[in-house]
Amino acid sequence: MKQENLASDALMQQQLLKLDLNLIRVFCCVCDYQSITLAAEHLALTQSSVSNAINRFKAVVGGELFIRQGRGIALTAIGQHLHRQLSLPLIEIEQCINSVKAFDPSLSKRVFHVSANESIIDLIEADIEKSLTDKGVEIIFTEAILDEGNLYQALKNQQIDLALDIVAPTEASFTSKQIATEKLVCVARAEHPQFKHGIDEVSYFAAKHLFYRLHRHNQRVAEMISTDHLPERDMYGEKSSLLTMLSGVSKSDAICIAPYTYAKNYQSIFNLILMDLPFESQVISIYSIWPTRNHQDPAIKWLRELVESAMEKVYSTKN
């Protein structure tokens, strides 16, 4: 029996010596997607290549890594353990490799994709474009992905390089930095008969409300910034665009909550009144978010610093 164990250990050692680190990369990718098909698309491999890599890694480990679950797959206990132990070291390896890559924005033809709320895009896009006049790179802004799960998946899939959002991620596979703060204000049309001298809590909750279609942790923005539980508000409508929401308020007796800096830019255009919120509230934080594996990537560092500089110009000069 002892000889059998020694032989088994020797075989395991031989397999570990032959271990291809790409097998770990493929394994972690399948874990992230819970799908052979999606992992193959991400890695630019065929499905059979991914399946073969998983089978080879299974032989090294000596146990099942995945089981069938409905139409998809799920990690076994062994698979979960390995993913927890291997994902962060793999990120560190990728960081190390990325840190020695050269990047020159004047020569590079890289196209960066940044996800941000339309108010942020409106405030910083022109300054960013001015900074790129003598550069070879291009930065494309896409309006914020409203569902946070889809946002993080887009970062993992490298569909976007950087995200600007109001909630910091909790997963170790993402890194974030607070780059600005913003207060929210209550907005109504300037000729609104009730709010010429401001708004109190009673009239605020009695009014019709236009909501912005953004949820984080199953909460609307007002619930996120309030220090107390808010009563139910009477919905007038819901908009996926801040600009459309401000336009809607200008043409009705409904009110809304909007970022101060953005609303101030459109106050005269839509003939609006901006009022302090009639309840205790906190400012919102704006974070830049990127995959941890890209933390040392010179190209992503350059992008982060450029965006951070543009944000500082806007939010450090607020009235």
Coordinates of C-alpha atoms in Angstrom, one line a residue:
M1 CA 0.0 0.0 0.0
K2 CA 2.9 2.3 0.9
Q3 CA 4.5 1.6 -2.5
E4 CA 1.3 2.5 -4.3
N5 CA 1.0 5.8 -2.5
L6 CA 4.7 6.6 -3.3
A7 CA 4.0 5.7 -7.0
S8 CA 0.9 7.9 -7.0
D9 CA 2.8 10.9 -5.4
A10 CA 5.7 10.4 -7.9
L11 CA 3.2 10.5 -10.8
M12 CA 1.6 13.7 -9.4
Q13 CA 5.0 15.3 -9.1
Q14 CA 5.7 14.4 -12.8
Q15 CA 2.4 15.9 -13.9
L16 CA 3.1 19.1 -11.9
L17 CA 6.5 19.5 -13.5
K18 CA 4.8 19.3 -16.9
L19 CA 2.0 21.7 -15.8
D20 CA 1.3 24.3 -18.5
L21 CA 0.3 27.6 -16.9
N22 CA -2.1 28.2 -19.8
L23 CA -4.2 25.4 -18.3
I24 CA -4.7 27.5 -15.2
R25 CA -5.6 30.5 -17.3
V26 CA -8.2 28.5 -19.2
F27 CA -9.6 27.0 -16.0
C28 CA -10.0 30.4 -14.3
C29 CA -11.6 31.8 -17.4
V30 CA -14.2 28.9 -17.5
C31 CA -14.8 29.5 -13.8
D32 CA -15.5 33.2 -14.4
Y33 CA -17.9 32.6 -17.3
Q34 CA -19.4 29.3 -16.0
S35 CA -19.4 28.4 -19.7
I36 CA -17.0 26.6 -22.1
T37 CA -18.5 28.5 -25.1
L38 CA -18.1 32.0 -23.5
A39 CA -14.6 31.2 -22.2
A40 CA -13.6 30.0 -25.7
E41 CA -14.9 33.3 -27.2
H42 CA -12.9 35.3 -24.6
L43 CA -9.7 33.4 -25.1
A44 CA -10.1 33.3 -28.9
L45 CA -9.9 29.5 -28.8
T46 CA -12.1 26.7 -30.1
Q47 CA -14.5 25.0 -27.7
S48 CA -12.7 21.7 -28.2
S49 CA -9.4 23.4 -27.3
V50 CA -10.9 24.7 -24.1
S51 CA -12.5 21.3 -23.2
N52 CA -9.1 19.6 -23.9
A53 CA -7.3 22.1 -21.6
I54 CA -9.9 21.5 -18.8
N55 CA -9.5 17.7 -19.2
R56 CA -5.7 18.0 -19.0
F57 CA -5.9 20.2 -15.9
K58 CA -8.4 17.7 -14.4
A59 CA -5.8 14.9 -15.0
V60 CA -3.2 17.0 -13.1
V61 CA -5.5 17.7 -10.2
G62 CA -6.9 14.2 -10.1
G63 CA -10.5 15.2 -9.5
E64 CA -13.6 16.6 -11.2
L65 CA -13.6 20.3 -11.7
F66 CA -17.1 20.9 -13.1
I67 CA -20.5 19.2 -13.1
R68 CA -23.4 19.6 -15.4
Q69 CA -26.1 21.9 -14.1
G70 CA -29.1 22.4 -16.3
R71 CA -27.8 23.6 -19.6
G72 CA -24.6 24.9 -18.1
I73 CA -21.9 23.9 -15.8
A74 CA -21.1 24.5 -12.1
L75 CA -17.9 24.2 -10.1
T76 CA -17.3 21.2 -7.8
A77 CA -16.0 21.7 -4.3
I78 CA -12.5 21.0 -5.7
G79 CA -13.0 23.4 -8.5
Q80 CA -14.2 26.1 -6.1
H81 CA -11.2 25.6 -3.9
L82 CA -8.7 25.8 -6.8
H83 CA -10.4 28.9 -8.3
R84 CA -10.1 30.7 -4.9
Q85 CA -6.5 29.8 -4.6
L86 CA -5.4 30.3 -8.2
S87 CA -7.3 33.4 -9.4
L88 CA -5.4 36.0 -7.5
P89 CA -1.9 34.6 -8.2
L90 CA -2.9 34.5 -11.9
I91 CA -3.9 38.1 -11.7
E92 CA -0.5 39.0 -10.1
I93 CA 1.3 37.2 -12.9
E94 CA -0.7 39.1 -15.5
Q95 CA 0.0 42.4 -13.6
C96 CA 3.8 41.6 -13.5
I97 CA 3.8 40.9 -17.3
N98 CA 1.7 44.0 -18.0
S99 CA 4.0 46.3 -16.0
V100 CA 6.9 45.8 -18.4
K101 CA 4.9 46.6 -21.5
A102 CA 5.9 49.8 -23.3
F103 CA 3.1 52.3 -24.1
D104 CA 3.5 55.6 -26.0
P105 CA 0.1 57.4 -26.6
S106 CA 1.6 59.4 -29.4
L107 CA 2.5 56.3 -31.4
S108 CA -0.1 53.8 -30.2
K109 CA -3.3 53.3 -32.3
R110 CA -5.1 51.7 -29.4
V111 CA -8.8 52.4 -29.0
F112 CA -9.9 52.6 -25.4
H113 CA -13.5 52.2 -24.2
V114 CA -14.8 53.9 -21.1
S115 CA -18.2 53.4 -19.6
A116 CA -19.6 56.5 -17.7
N117 CA -22.9 58.1 -16.7
E118 CA -24.1 60.6 -19.4
S119 CA -23.6 63.5 -17.0
I120 CA -19.9 62.7 -16.6
I121 CA -19.4 62.2 -20.4
D122 CA -21.1 65.5 -21.0
L123 CA -18.7 67.2 -18.6
I124 CA -15.3 65.7 -19.5
E125 CA -15.5 64.5 -23.1
A126 CA -14.5 67.8 -24.7
D127 CA -11.5 68.1 -22.5
I128 CA -10.4 64.5 -23.1
E129 CA -10.7 65.1 -26.9
K130 CA -8.5 68.2 -26.6
S131 CA -5.9 66.2 -24.8
L132 CA -5.8 63.6 -27.7
T133 CA -5.2 66.1 -30.5
D134 CA -1.5 65.1 -30.8
K135 CA -2.0 61.5 -29.8
G136 CA -2.4 58.3 -31.9
V137 CA -4.9 56.8 -29.4
E138 CA -8.7 57.1 -29.4
I139 CA -11.1 57.1 -26.5
I140 CA -14.7 56.1 -27.0
F141 CA -17.2 56.8 -24.2
T142 CA -20.2 54.6 -23.9
E143 CA -23.2 55.5 -21.6
A144 CA -23.1 53.7 -18.3
I145 CA -24.2 50.1 -18.1
L146 CA -27.2 50.4 -15.7
D147 CA -27.0 46.9 -14.3
E148 CA -23.9 46.5 -12.1
G149 CA -23.5 42.8 -12.9
N150 CA -23.4 43.6 -16.6
L151 CA -21.0 46.4 -16.0
Y152 CA -18.5 44.1 -14.2
Q153 CA -18.9 41.4 -16.8
A154 CA -18.1 44.0 -19.6
L155 CA -14.9 44.8 -17.7
K156 CA -14.0 41.1 -17.4
N157 CA -14.7 40.6 -21.1
Q158 CA -12.5 43.5 -22.0
Q159 CA -15.5 45.1 -23.8
I160 CA -14.6 48.3 -21.8
D161 CA -11.2 49.3 -20.3
L162 CA -12.4 51.6 -17.5
A163 CA -15.7 52.3 -15.8
L164 CA -16.8 55.4 -13.9
D165 CA -19.5 54.5 -11.4
I166 CA -21.0 55.6 -8.0
V167 CA -20.4 52.3 -6.2
A168 CA -17.0 50.7 -5.6
P169 CA -16.7 47.0 -6.4
T170 CA -16.2 44.4 -3.7
E171 CA -14.6 41.7 -5.8
A172 CA -10.9 41.3 -5.6
S173 CA -10.7 41.0 -9.4
F174 CA -11.5 44.7 -9.6
T175 CA -9.7 47.7 -8.3
S176 CA -11.2 51.2 -7.8
K177 CA -10.3 54.7 -6.8
Q178 CA -12.5 57.6 -5.7
I179 CA -11.9 60.4 -8.1
A180 CA -14.7 62.9 -7.3
T181 CA -17.7 63.6 -5.1
E182 CA -20.9 65.2 -6.2
K183 CA -24.0 66.4 -4.4
L184 CA -27.5 65.8 -5.6
V185 CA -30.2 68.5 -5.8
C186 CA -33.9 68.6 -6.2
V187 CA -35.0 70.0 -9.6
A188 CA -38.3 71.6 -10.6
R189 CA -39.3 74.0 -13.4
A190 CA -38.6 77.6 -12.5
E191 CA -42.3 78.6 -12.8
H192 CA -43.5 75.8 -10.5
P193 CA -46.2 77.3 -8.3
Q194 CA -45.2 75.4 -5.2
F195 CA -41.4 75.8 -5.1
K196 CA -40.5 79.4 -5.8
H197 CA -39.1 79.7 -2.3
G198 CA -37.6 76.3 -1.9
I199 CA -38.9 72.9 -0.9
D200 CA -39.7 71.2 2.4
E201 CA -39.9 67.6 3.3
V202 CA -43.7 67.5 3.2
S203 CA -44.1 69.1 -0.2
Y204 CA -41.2 67.0 -1.6
F205 CA -42.9 63.7 -0.7
A206 CA -46.3 65.0 -1.8
A207 CA -45.0 65.9 -5.3
K208 CA -45.0 63.7 -8.4
H209 CA -41.5 62.4 -9.1
L210 CA -39.5 61.6 -12.3
F211 CA -37.1 58.8 -11.5
Y212 CA -33.8 58.1 -13.1
R213 CA -33.4 54.4 -14.1
L214 CA -30.3 53.6 -12.2
H215 CA -30.2 51.0 -9.4
R216 CA -27.2 49.9 -7.3
H217 CA -27.6 47.2 -4.6
N218 CA -31.4 47.2 -5.4
Q219 CA -31.7 50.8 -4.4
R220 CA -32.5 54.0 -6.3
V221 CA -30.0 56.9 -6.0
A222 CA -32.1 58.8 -3.4
E223 CA -32.2 55.8 -1.1
M224 CA -28.4 55.4 -1.4
I225 CA -27.6 58.9 -0.3
S226 CA -30.3 59.3 2.3
T227 CA -29.2 58.8 5.9
D228 CA -32.7 57.7 6.9
H229 CA -35.3 55.4 5.4
L230 CA -37.4 57.4 2.8
P231 CA -41.2 57.1 2.4
E232 CA -42.6 55.9 -0.8
R233 CA -42.7 58.6 -3.6
D234 CA -45.4 59.1 -6.2
M235 CA -43.9 58.2 -9.6
Y236 CA -44.7 60.5 -12.5
G237 CA -42.4 58.5 -14.8
E238 CA -39.0 56.9 -15.2
K239 CA -36.2 57.9 -17.6
S240 CA -33.0 56.2 -18.7
S241 CA -31.5 59.6 -19.7
L242 CA -30.7 62.5 -17.3
L243 CA -31.2 65.0 -20.1
T244 CA -34.6 63.6 -20.9
M245 CA -35.5 63.7 -17.2
L246 CA -34.6 67.4 -16.9
S247 CA -36.5 68.1 -20.1
G248 CA -39.5 66.3 -18.6
V249 CA -39.4 68.2 -15.4
S250 CA -39.3 71.5 -17.4
K251 CA -42.6 70.7 -19.1
S252 CA -44.5 69.4 -16.0
D253 CA -45.1 69.8 -12.3
A254 CA -43.0 66.8 -11.5
I255 CA -39.7 67.1 -9.7
C256 CA -36.5 65.0 -9.8
I257 CA -33.1 64.4 -8.2
A258 CA -30.1 65.2 -10.4
P259 CA -26.3 65.7 -10.0
Y260 CA -25.7 69.4 -9.2
T261 CA -22.9 70.0 -11.7
Y262 CA -24.8 68.5 -14.6
A263 CA -28.1 70.2 -13.7
K264 CA -26.4 73.6 -13.3
N265 CA -25.1 73.3 -16.9
Y266 CA -28.7 72.9 -18.2
Q267 CA -30.5 75.1 -15.7
S268 CA -30.9 78.1 -18.0
I269 CA -31.6 76.0 -21.1
F270 CA -34.6 74.3 -19.5
N271 CA -35.5 77.2 -17.1
L272 CA -35.1 75.1 -14.0
I273 CA -34.8 75.8 -10.3
L274 CA -32.2 73.8 -8.2
M275 CA -33.0 73.2 -4.5
D276 CA -31.2 71.5 -1.7
L277 CA -32.7 68.2 -0.8
P278 CA -35.2 68.5 2.1
F279 CA -33.8 65.5 4.0
E280 CA -30.4 64.5 5.4
S281 CA -28.2 63.1 2.7
Q282 CA -24.7 62.3 1.7
V283 CA -22.7 63.3 -1.3
I284 CA -22.2 60.6 -3.9
S285 CA -18.7 59.3 -4.7
I286 CA -17.5 58.7 -8.2
Y287 CA -15.1 55.8 -8.7
S288 CA -12.9 54.7 -11.6
I289 CA -13.0 50.9 -11.8
W290 CA -10.7 48.6 -13.7
P291 CA -9.8 44.9 -13.7
T292 CA -7.1 44.2 -11.1
R293 CA -5.1 42.3 -13.6
N294 CA -4.6 45.6 -15.5
H295 CA -3.5 47.5 -12.5
Q296 CA 0.2 47.8 -13.7
D297 CA -0.6 48.0 -17.4
P298 CA 1.0 51.3 -18.6
A299 CA -1.7 51.9 -21.1
I300 CA -4.5 51.6 -18.6
K301 CA -2.5 53.6 -16.0
W302 CA -2.2 56.4 -18.7
L303 CA -6.0 56.2 -19.4
R304 CA -6.8 56.4 -15.7
E305 CA -4.6 59.4 -15.1
L306 CA -6.0 61.2 -18.1
V307 CA -9.6 60.7 -17.0
E308 CA -8.8 61.5 -13.4
S309 CA -7.2 64.8 -14.5
A310 CA -10.3 65.7 -16.6
M311 CA -12.6 64.9 -13.7
E312 CA -10.5 67.0 -11.3
K313 CA -10.9 70.1 -13.6
V314 CA -14.7 69.7 -13.6
Y315 CA -15.3 68.8 -9.9
S316 CA -12.7 71.0 -8.2
T317 CA -14.2 74.2 -9.8
K318 CA -17.9 73.6 -8.8
N319 CA -19.8 76.6 -7.7

